[in-house]
Amino acid sequence: MGAVPCAAALRRELATLETQEPQEDAFADDDAFRRAYAAWDARYEELNDAQEAGAVFLGEQGCGHASLMVMTGPHRGAIWEDLRPMDQGIEPTGHDFAHWYRSRLERTEQQLDAVPAPARQSDTI
């Protein structure tokens, strides 16, 4: 994530690896399939996790979608959205942390304004 070409290379390698997922019917026995699948899965997880290197998790946006802030490299301070649960990868938003924070604060204030204020005790007596 620190450098766009690196992120693109990781996505390409992940896409290639997905096409190479071991299929059980291609193996003579269950043990050979399990070993091949475990090796494939370990590499898949390694590449998937590498996409987040140099970033910190800011918050969950729902349905697995998360906001990340890049901490290293030329994109330091930029906010990226982790859209992998929607099969869209990790993408830059074009915003910095200040924008991300203000927008979340404004959304929270709007949500609080929509909630009716509790009745004062003197109103209920």
XYZ file of C-alpha atoms in Angstrom:
125
model
C 0.000 0.000 0.000
C 2.936 2.299 0.553
C 3.468 2.443 -3.204
C 0.759 1.959 -5.816
C 2.861 -0.271 -8.134
C 3.542 -2.598 -5.214
C -0.180 -2.791 -4.404
C -0.981 -3.470 -8.049
C 1.657 -6.200 -8.180
C 0.192 -7.812 -5.047
C -3.302 -7.756 -6.573
C -1.995 -9.362 -9.783
C -0.169 -12.067 -7.834
C -3.288 -12.727 -5.742
C -5.427 -12.954 -8.882
C -2.977 -15.425 -10.408
C -2.838 -17.453 -7.202
C -6.642 -17.641 -7.090
C -6.613 -19.414 -10.452
C -4.180 -21.965 -9.019
C -6.297 -23.062 -6.045
C -5.788 -26.815 -5.650
C -8.774 -28.952 -6.643
C -9.349 -32.148 -4.713
C -10.016 -34.284 -7.794
C -6.527 -33.466 -9.144
C -4.829 -35.400 -6.307
C -4.371 -39.107 -5.830
C -5.134 -38.995 -2.097
C -6.605 -36.710 0.555
C -3.273 -36.116 2.321
C -1.616 -34.799 -0.830
C -4.584 -32.488 -1.447
C -4.554 -31.218 2.156
C -0.816 -30.456 2.002
C -1.141 -28.660 -1.341
C -4.154 -26.710 -0.164
C -2.483 -25.729 3.118
C 0.553 -24.414 1.208
C -1.669 -22.542 -1.250
C -3.797 -21.081 1.557
C -0.729 -19.953 3.537
C 0.606 -18.079 0.493
C -2.823 -16.561 -0.187
C -3.080 -15.279 3.397
C 0.480 -13.926 3.247
C -0.280 -11.924 0.085
C -3.661 -10.797 1.368
C -2.132 -9.529 4.630
C 0.741 -7.820 2.774
C -1.780 -5.454 1.170
C -2.240 -3.796 4.578
C 1.465 -3.380 5.333
C 2.258 0.189 6.340
C -1.341 1.059 7.189
C -3.435 1.237 10.355
C -7.068 0.271 10.751
C -9.279 3.316 11.428
C -12.735 1.851 11.538
C -15.257 -0.650 10.304
C -17.764 0.754 7.825
C -20.053 -2.266 7.761
C -20.086 -5.604 5.912
C -16.318 -5.985 6.362
C -15.563 -2.696 4.585
C -12.901 -0.786 6.551
C -11.003 2.496 6.432
C -7.206 2.405 6.618
C -4.659 5.205 6.968
C -1.344 4.794 5.175
C 1.536 5.401 7.581
C 4.566 4.924 5.321
C 5.745 5.694 1.827
C 4.637 8.338 -0.642
C 0.948 7.953 0.304
C 1.568 8.602 4.009
C -1.498 10.194 5.608
C -3.865 9.097 2.841
C -7.064 7.206 3.595
C -7.723 4.017 1.669
C -10.843 1.869 1.764
C -10.523 -1.887 2.157
C -13.191 -3.144 -0.210
C -11.927 -6.721 -0.416
C -15.178 -8.110 1.021
C -16.860 -6.676 -2.097
C -14.107 -8.096 -4.360
C -12.784 -4.603 -5.133
C -9.389 -4.589 -3.405
C -7.942 -1.758 -1.337
C -8.481 1.597 -3.030
C -7.400 5.171 -2.268
C -10.173 7.642 -1.380
C -8.264 10.769 -2.318
C -8.773 12.109 1.221
C -6.493 12.664 4.189
C -7.099 11.860 7.853
C -8.529 15.309 8.677
C -11.239 14.877 6.021
C -11.988 11.325 7.151
C -12.253 12.399 10.805
C -14.448 15.448 10.079
C -16.820 13.414 7.922
C -17.210 10.761 10.651
C -17.755 13.463 13.270
C -20.408 15.180 11.121
C -22.169 11.877 10.503
C -22.209 11.117 14.241
C -23.572 14.583 15.051
C -26.352 14.120 12.469
C -27.240 10.755 13.964
C -27.358 12.255 17.466
C -29.521 15.165 16.264
C -32.035 12.647 14.898
C -32.456 10.998 18.321
C -35.171 12.616 20.454
C -33.847 14.181 23.641
C -34.872 12.308 26.795
C -37.745 13.889 28.704
C -36.626 16.061 31.594
C -37.675 14.809 34.984
C -39.835 17.904 35.599
C -41.769 17.144 32.380
C -42.808 13.732 33.631
C -44.069 14.719 37.083
